[in-house]
Every structure is written in C-alpha cells, then in structure tokens.
PDB file of C-alpha atoms in Angstrom:
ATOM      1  CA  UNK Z  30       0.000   0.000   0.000  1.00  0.00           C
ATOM      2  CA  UNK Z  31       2.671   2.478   0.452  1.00  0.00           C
ATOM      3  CA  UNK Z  32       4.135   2.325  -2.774  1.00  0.00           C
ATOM      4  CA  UNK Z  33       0.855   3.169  -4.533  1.00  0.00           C
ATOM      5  CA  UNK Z  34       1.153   6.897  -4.408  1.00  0.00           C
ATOM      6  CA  UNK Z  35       4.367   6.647  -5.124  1.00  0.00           C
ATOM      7  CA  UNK Z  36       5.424   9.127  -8.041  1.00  0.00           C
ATOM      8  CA  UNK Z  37       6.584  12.897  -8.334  1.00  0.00           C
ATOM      9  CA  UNK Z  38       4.650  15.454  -6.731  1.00  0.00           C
ATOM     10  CA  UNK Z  39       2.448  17.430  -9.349  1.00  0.00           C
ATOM     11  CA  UNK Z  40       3.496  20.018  -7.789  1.00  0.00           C
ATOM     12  CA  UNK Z  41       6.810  19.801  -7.503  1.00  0.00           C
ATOM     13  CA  UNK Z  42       7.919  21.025 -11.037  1.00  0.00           C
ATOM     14  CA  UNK Z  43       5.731  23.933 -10.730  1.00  0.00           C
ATOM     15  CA  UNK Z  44       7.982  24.833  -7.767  1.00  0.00           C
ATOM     16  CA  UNK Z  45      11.076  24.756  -9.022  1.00  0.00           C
ATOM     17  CA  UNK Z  46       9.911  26.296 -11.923  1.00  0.00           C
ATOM     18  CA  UNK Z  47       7.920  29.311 -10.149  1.00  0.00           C
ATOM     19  CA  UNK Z  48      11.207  29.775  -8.283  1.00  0.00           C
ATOM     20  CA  UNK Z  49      13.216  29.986 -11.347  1.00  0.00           C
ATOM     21  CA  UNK Z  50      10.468  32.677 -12.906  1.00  0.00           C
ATOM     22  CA  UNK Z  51      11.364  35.174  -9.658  1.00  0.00           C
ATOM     23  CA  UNK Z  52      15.206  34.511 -10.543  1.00  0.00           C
ATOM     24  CA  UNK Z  53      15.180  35.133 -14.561  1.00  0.00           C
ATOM     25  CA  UNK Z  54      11.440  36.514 -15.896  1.00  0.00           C
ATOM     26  CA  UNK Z  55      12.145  36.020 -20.105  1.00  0.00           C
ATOM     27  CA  UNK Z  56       8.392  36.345 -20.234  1.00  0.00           C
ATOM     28  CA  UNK Z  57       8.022  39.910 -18.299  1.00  0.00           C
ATOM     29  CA  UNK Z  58       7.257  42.225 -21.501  1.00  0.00           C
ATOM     30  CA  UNK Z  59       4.254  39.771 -22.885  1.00  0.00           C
ATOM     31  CA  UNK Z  60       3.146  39.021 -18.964  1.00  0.00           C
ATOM     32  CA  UNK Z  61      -1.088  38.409 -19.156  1.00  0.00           C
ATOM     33  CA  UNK Z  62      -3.360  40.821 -17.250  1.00  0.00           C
ATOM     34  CA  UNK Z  63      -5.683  38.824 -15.100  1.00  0.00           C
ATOM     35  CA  UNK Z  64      -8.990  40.231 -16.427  1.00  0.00           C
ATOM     36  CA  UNK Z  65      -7.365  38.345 -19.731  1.00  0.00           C
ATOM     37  CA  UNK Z  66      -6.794  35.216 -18.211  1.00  0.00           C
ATOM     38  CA  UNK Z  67     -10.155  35.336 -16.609  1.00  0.00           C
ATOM     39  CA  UNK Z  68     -11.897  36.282 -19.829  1.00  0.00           C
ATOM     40  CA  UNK Z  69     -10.447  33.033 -21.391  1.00  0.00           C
ATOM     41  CA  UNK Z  70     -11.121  30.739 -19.050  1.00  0.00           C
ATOM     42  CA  UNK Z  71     -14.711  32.130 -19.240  1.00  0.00           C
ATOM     43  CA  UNK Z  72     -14.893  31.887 -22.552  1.00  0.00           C
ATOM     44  CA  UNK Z  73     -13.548  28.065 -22.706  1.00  0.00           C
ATOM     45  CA  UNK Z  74     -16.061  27.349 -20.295  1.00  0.00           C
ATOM     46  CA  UNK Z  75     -18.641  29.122 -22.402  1.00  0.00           C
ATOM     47  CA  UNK Z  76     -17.488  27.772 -25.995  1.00  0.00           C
ATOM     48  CA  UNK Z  77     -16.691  24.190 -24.860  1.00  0.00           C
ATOM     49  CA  UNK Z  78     -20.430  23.536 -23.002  1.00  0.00           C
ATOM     50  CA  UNK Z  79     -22.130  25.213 -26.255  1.00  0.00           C
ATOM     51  CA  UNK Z  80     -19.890  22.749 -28.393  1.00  0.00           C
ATOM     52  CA  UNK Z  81     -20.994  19.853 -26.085  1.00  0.00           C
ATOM     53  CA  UNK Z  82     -24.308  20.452 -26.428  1.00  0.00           C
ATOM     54  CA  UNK Z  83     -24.545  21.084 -30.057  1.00  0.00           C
ATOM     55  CA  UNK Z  84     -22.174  18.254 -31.303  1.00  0.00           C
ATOM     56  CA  UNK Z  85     -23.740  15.825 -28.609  1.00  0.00           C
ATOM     57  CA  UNK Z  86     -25.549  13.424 -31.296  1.00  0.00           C
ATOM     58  CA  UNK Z  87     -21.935  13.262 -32.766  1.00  0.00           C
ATOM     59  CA  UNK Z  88     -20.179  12.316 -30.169  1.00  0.00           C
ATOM     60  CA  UNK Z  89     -22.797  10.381 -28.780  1.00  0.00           C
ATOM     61  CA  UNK Z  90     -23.075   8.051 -32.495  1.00  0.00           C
ATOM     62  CA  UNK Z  91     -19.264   8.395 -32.545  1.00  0.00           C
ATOM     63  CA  UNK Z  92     -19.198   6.577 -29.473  1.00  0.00           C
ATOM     64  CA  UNK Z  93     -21.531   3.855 -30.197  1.00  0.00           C
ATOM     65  CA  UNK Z  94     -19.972   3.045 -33.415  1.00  0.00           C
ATOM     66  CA  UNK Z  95     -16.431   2.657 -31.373  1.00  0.00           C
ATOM     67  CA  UNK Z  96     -17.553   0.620 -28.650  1.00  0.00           C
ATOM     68  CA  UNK Z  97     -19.668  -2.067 -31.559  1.00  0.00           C
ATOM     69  CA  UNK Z  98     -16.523  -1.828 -33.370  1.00  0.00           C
ATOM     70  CA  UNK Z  99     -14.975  -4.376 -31.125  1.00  0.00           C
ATOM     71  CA  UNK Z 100     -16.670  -3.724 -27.342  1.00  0.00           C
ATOM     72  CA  UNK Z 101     -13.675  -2.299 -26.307  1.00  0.00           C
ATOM     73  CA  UNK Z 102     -13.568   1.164 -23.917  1.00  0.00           C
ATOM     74  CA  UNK Z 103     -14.696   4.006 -25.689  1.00  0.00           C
ATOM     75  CA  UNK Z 104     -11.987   6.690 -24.495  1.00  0.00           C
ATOM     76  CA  UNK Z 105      -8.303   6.429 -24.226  1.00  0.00           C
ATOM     77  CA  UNK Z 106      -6.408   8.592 -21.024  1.00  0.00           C
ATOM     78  CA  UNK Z 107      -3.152   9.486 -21.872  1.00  0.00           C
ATOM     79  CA  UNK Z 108      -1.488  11.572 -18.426  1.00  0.00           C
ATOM     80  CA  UNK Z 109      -0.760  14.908 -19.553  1.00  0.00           C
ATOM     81  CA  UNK Z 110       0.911  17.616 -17.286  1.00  0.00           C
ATOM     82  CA  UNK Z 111      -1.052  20.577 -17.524  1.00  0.00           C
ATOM     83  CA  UNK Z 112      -1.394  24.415 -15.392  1.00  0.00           C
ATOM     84  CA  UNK Z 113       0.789  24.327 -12.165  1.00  0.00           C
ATOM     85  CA  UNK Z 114       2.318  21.153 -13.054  1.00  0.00           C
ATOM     86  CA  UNK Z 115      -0.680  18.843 -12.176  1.00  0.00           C
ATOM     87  CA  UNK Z 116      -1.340  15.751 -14.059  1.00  0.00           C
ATOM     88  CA  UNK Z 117      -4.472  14.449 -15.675  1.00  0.00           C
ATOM     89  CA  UNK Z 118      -6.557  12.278 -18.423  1.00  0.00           C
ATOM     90  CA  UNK Z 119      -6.103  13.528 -21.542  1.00  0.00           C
ATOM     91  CA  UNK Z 120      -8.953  12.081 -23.568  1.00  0.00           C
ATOM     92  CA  UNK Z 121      -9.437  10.767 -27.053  1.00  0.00           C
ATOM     93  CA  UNK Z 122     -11.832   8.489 -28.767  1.00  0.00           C
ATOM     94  CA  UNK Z 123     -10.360   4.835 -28.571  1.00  0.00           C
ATOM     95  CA  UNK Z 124      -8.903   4.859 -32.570  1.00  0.00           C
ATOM     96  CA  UNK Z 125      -6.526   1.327 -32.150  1.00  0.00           C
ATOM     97  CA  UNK Z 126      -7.726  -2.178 -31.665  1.00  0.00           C
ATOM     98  CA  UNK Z 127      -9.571  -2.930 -27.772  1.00  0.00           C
ATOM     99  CA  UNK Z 128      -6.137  -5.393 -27.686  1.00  0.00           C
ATOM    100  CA  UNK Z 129      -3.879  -3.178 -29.083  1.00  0.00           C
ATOM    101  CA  UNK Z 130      -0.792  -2.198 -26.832  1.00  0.00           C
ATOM    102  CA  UNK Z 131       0.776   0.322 -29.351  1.00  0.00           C
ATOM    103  CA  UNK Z 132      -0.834   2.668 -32.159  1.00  0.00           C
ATOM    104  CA  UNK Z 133       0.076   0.209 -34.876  1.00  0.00           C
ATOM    105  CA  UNK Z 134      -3.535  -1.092 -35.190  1.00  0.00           C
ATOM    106  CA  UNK Z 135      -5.397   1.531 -35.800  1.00  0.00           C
ATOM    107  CA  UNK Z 136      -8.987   0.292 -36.535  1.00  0.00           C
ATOM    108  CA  UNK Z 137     -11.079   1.764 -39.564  1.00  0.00           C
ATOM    109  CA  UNK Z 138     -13.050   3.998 -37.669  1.00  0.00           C
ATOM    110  CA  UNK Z 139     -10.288   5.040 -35.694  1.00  0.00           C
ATOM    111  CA  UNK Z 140      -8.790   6.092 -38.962  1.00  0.00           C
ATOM    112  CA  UNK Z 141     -11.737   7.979 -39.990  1.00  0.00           C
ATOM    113  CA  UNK Z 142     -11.795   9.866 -36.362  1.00  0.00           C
ATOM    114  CA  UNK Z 143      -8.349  10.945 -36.373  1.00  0.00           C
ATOM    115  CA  UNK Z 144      -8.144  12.072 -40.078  1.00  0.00           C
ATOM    116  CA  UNK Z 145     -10.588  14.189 -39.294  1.00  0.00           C
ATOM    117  CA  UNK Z 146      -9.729  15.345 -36.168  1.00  0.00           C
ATOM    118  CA  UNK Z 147     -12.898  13.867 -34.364  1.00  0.00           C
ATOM    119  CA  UNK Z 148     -11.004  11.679 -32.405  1.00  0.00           C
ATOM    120  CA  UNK Z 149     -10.066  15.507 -30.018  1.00  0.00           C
ATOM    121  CA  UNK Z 150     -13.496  16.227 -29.315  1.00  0.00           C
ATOM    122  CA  UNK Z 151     -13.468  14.448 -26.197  1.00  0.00           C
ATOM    123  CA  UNK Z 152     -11.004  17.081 -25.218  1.00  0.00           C
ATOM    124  CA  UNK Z 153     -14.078  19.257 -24.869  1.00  0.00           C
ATOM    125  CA  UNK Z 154     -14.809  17.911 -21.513  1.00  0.00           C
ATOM    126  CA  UNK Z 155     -11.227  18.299 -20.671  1.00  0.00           C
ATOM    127  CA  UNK Z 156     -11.715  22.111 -21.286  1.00  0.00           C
ATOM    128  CA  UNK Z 157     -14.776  22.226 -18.935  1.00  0.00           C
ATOM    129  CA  UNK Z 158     -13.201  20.352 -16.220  1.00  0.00           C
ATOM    130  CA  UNK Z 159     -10.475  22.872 -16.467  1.00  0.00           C
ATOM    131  CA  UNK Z 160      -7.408  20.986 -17.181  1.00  0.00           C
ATOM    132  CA  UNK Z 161      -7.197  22.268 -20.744  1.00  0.00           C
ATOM    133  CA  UNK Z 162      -8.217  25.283 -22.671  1.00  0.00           C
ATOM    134  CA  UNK Z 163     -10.128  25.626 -26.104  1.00  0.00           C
ATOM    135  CA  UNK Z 164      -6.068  27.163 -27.734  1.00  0.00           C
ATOM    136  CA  UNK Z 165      -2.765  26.897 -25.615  1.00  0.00           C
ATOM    137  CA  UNK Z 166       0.335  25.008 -25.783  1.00  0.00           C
ATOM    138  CA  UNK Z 167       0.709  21.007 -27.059  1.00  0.00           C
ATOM    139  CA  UNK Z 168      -0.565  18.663 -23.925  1.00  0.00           C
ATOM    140  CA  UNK Z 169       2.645  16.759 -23.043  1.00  0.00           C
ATOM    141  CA  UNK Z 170       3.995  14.422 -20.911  1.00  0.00           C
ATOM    142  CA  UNK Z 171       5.411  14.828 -18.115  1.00  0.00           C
ATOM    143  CA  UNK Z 172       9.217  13.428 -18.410  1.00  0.00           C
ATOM    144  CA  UNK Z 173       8.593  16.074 -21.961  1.00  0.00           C
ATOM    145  CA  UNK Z 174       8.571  18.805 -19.796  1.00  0.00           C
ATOM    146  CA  UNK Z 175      12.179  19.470 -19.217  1.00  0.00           C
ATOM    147  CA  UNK Z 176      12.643  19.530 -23.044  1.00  0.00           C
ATOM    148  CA  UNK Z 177      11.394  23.162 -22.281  1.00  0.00           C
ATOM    149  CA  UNK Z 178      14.710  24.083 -19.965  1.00  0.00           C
ATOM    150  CA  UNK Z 179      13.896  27.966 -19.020  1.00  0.00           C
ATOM    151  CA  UNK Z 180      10.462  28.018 -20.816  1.00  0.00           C
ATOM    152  CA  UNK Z 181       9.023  25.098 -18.622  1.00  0.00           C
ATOM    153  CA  UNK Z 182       7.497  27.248 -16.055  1.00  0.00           C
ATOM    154  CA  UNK Z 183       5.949  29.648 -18.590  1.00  0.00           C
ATOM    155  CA  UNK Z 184       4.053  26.419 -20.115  1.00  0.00           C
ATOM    156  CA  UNK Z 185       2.923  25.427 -16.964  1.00  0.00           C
ATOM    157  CA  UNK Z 186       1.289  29.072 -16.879  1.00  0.00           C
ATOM    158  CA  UNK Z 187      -1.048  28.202 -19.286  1.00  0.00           C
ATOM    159  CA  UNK Z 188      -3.539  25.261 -19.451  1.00  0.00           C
ATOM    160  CA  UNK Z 189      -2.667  23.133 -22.501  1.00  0.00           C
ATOM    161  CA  UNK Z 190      -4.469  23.648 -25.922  1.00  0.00           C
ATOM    162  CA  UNK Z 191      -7.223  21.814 -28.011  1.00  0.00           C
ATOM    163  CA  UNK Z 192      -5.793  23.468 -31.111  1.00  0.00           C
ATOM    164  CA  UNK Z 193      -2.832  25.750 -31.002  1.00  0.00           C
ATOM    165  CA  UNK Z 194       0.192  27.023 -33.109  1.00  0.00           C
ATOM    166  CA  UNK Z 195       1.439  23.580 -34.080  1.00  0.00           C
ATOM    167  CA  UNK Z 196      -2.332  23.198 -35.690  1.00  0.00           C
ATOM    168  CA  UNK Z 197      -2.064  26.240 -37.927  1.00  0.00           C
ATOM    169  CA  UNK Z 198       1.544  25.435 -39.392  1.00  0.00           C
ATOM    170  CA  UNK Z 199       1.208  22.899 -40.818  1.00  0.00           C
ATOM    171  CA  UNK Z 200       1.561  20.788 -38.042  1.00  0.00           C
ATOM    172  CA  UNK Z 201       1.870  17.530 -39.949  1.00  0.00           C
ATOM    173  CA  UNK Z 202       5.070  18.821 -41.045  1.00  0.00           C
ATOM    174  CA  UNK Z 203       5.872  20.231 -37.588  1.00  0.00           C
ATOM    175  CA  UNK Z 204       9.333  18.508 -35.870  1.00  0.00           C
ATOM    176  CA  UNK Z 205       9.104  17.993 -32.421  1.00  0.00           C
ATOM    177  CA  UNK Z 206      12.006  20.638 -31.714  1.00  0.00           C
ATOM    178  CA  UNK Z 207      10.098  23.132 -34.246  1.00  0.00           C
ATOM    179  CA  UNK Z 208       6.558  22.109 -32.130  1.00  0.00           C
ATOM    180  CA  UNK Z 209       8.422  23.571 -28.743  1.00  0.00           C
ATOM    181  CA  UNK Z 210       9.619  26.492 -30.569  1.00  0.00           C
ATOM    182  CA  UNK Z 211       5.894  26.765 -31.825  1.00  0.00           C
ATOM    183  CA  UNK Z 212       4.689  26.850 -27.890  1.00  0.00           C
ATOM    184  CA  UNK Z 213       7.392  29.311 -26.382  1.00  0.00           C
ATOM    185  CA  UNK Z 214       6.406  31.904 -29.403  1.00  0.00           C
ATOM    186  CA  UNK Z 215       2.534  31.167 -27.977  1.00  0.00           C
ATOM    187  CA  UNK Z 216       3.820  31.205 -24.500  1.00  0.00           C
ATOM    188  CA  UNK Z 217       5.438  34.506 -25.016  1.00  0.00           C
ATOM    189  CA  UNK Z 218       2.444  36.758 -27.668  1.00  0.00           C
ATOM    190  CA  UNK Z 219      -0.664  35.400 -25.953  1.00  0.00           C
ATOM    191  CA  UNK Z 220      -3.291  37.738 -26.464  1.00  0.00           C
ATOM    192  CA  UNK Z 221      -7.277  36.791 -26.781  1.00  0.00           C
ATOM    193  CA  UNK Z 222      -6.699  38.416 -30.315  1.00  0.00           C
ATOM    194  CA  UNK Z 223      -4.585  35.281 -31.051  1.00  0.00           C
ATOM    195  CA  UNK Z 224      -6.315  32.733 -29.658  1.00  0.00           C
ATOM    196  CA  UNK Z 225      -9.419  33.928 -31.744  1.00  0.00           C
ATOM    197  CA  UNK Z 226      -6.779  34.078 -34.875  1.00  0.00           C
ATOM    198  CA  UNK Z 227      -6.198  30.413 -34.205  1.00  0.00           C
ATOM    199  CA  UNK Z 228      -9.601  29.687 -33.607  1.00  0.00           C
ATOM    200  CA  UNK Z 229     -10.227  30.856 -36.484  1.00  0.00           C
ATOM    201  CA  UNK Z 230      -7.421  29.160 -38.656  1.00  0.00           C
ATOM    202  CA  UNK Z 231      -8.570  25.601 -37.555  1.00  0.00           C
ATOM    203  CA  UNK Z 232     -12.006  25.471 -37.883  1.00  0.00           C
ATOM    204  CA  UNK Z 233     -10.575  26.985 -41.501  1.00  0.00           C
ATOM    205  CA  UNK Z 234      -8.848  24.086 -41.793  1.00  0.00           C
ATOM    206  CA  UNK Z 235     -11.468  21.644 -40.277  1.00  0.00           C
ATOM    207  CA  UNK Z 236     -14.138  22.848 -42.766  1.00  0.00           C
ATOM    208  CA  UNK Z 237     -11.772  22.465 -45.747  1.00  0.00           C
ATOM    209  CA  UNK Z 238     -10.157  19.307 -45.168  1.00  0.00           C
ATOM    210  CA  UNK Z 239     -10.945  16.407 -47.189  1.00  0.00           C
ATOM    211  CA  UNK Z 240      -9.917  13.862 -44.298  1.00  0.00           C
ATOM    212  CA  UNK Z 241     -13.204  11.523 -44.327  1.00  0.00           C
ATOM    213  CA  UNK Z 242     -12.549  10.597 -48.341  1.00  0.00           C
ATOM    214  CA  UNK Z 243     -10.999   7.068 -48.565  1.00  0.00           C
ATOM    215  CA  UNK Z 244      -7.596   7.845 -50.120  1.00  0.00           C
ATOM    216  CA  UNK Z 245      -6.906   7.400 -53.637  1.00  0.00           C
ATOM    217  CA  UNK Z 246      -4.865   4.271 -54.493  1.00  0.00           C
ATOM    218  CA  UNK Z 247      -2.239   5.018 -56.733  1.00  0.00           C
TER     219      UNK Z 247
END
C-alpha cells in the first residue's frame, strides 16, 4: 500500500519552476493581465459547453460506433501535465484495436476519427473540467517537460491547448524541436486576439479538409 502513491509530486515542477520565474522573468514584456486570463477561461467554459451540447448526437453516435466496433472502452487517457504542473486524463476516442498495446492497429473507424480530427473532441470535456483550454500550448507528458529548460514554467502558466500554433503550421510537417519552438512563441504573444486568430485558422482548416474521403490508391 505504500508504494501506490508513489510518483513525483504534481506540484513539484511547478515549484522549481515558479522559483526559477522570480530569478530570470524572459516572459516579463508579454506578462497576461488577469482580467485576460479570466476572460479566457470564461470563454472556454462558455465555448466548450455550447460545443458539447450542439455536437452531442456526434459524439454520442461516434461513441456507439467505437464501442460495436470491437466492445472495447470508448476513451483512451493518456497523463498529460497541464497548469501548475498537475497531471491528468487527456482524452481521445479509442482509434486502435480494444487489444492493441501500441498505435500500430489503428482500426477503420479510428482512422476515420483521427483524419478528421474527431477523435479531439473528447477534449471538450477536458476544457470544462479545467485541465485544458479551447487554444494553448501542445498537452505533453510529463518526463517532456524538461525539453522546455527555461520556458518550462511559462508552459505550466497556461492550461494546454485543443488546437494551437502547431495546428495552424502545418503541423503535420511540424518537428518535435520546431513544435516547442511553436509553444514558447505562444507562451510569449498570448493575447485573446490570437487565440481567436487560431480559432479561427482551424475550424478553416477543419471545414476544408478532405480527411473523411478514402484515399486514392495510386
């Protein structure tokens, strides 16, 4: 029984990190107001309940379909670190086999959900909960978050994104190093004005994407 808590403090990192940000403030210039950060969180809770609501037959037929597919779980909860360091369940629809240990078997609906991005809607109730935001930084791991040396504390300032910079530049073609420099430009510009830019960019790119086509043979 006493090992089963065993693991690193969520909050740990965020204090080491929030005692790095009073020694060396990179971020200082670009620093959010608080009626800003209120007005966001306001309007994730606002936008993500109106997008349950509305796309509830979706993701209620969406989640039939995957559990007939094979009677397997409907969600997959991968642990994300997200504001102040604390873990959670990052969900997705379940898009690999009910006995598949790796992403290698990726059923046919599960290929249809994550070419079109319908696989993230889950996330919604992620946003609500208040572990993630409607546009912020990637959701990572946590043994990812030192890849973020100085800029680690500033990510865990922010609640991770649904959609974010990596999702309007053409994130497919996005390196992992190029995807951190992605989030530390966020990190450091965030304004509402650019969340609603990105906002704006991937529903853009939702509404225009061919993803639920079967691909042409060739």
């Amino acid at each position: 029984m006493a090992g089963k808590n065993q693991g690193i403090n969520p909050t740990g990192p965020w204090r080491d990190f929030a005692t790095a940000r009073q020694e060396r403030r990179p971020f200082n210039s670009s620093q959010p107001r608080l009626i800003s950060r209120i007005l966001k969180r306001a309007l994730d809770i606002i936008i993500a309940a109106s997008f349950l609501f509305f796309l509830s037959p979706l993701l209620l037929s969406a989640a039939v379909i995957v559990t007939l597919s094979d009677w397997g779980p409907v969600f997959n909860s991968h642990r994300k670190i997200g504001y102040r360091g604390k873990e959670f369940g990052c969900l997705k629809f379940r898009t690999t086999g009910s006995d598949a240990t790796t992403d290698a078997h990726v059923t046919v609906v599960g290929d249809i959900l994550r070419r079109s991005s319908l696989d993230k809607l889950p996330q919604l109730i992620n946003v609500l909960l208040g572990q993630m935001s409607l546009v912020g930084p990637r959701a990572i791991t946590k043994e990812e978050l030192p890849r973020y040396g100085e800029h680690a504390y500033a990510y865990m300032a922010f609640r991770p994104g649904l959609t974010g910079h990596w999702q309007t530049s053409r994130h497919n073609d996005v390196s992992y190093r190029n995807g951190i420099s992605l989030d530390v430009e966020y990190l450091s510009k965030w304004t509402l004005t650019l969340d609603f830019v990105i906002m704006a960019k991937t529903l853009s790119a939702l509404l225009f994407r061919h993803a639920l086509l079967p691909k042409a043979d060739s």
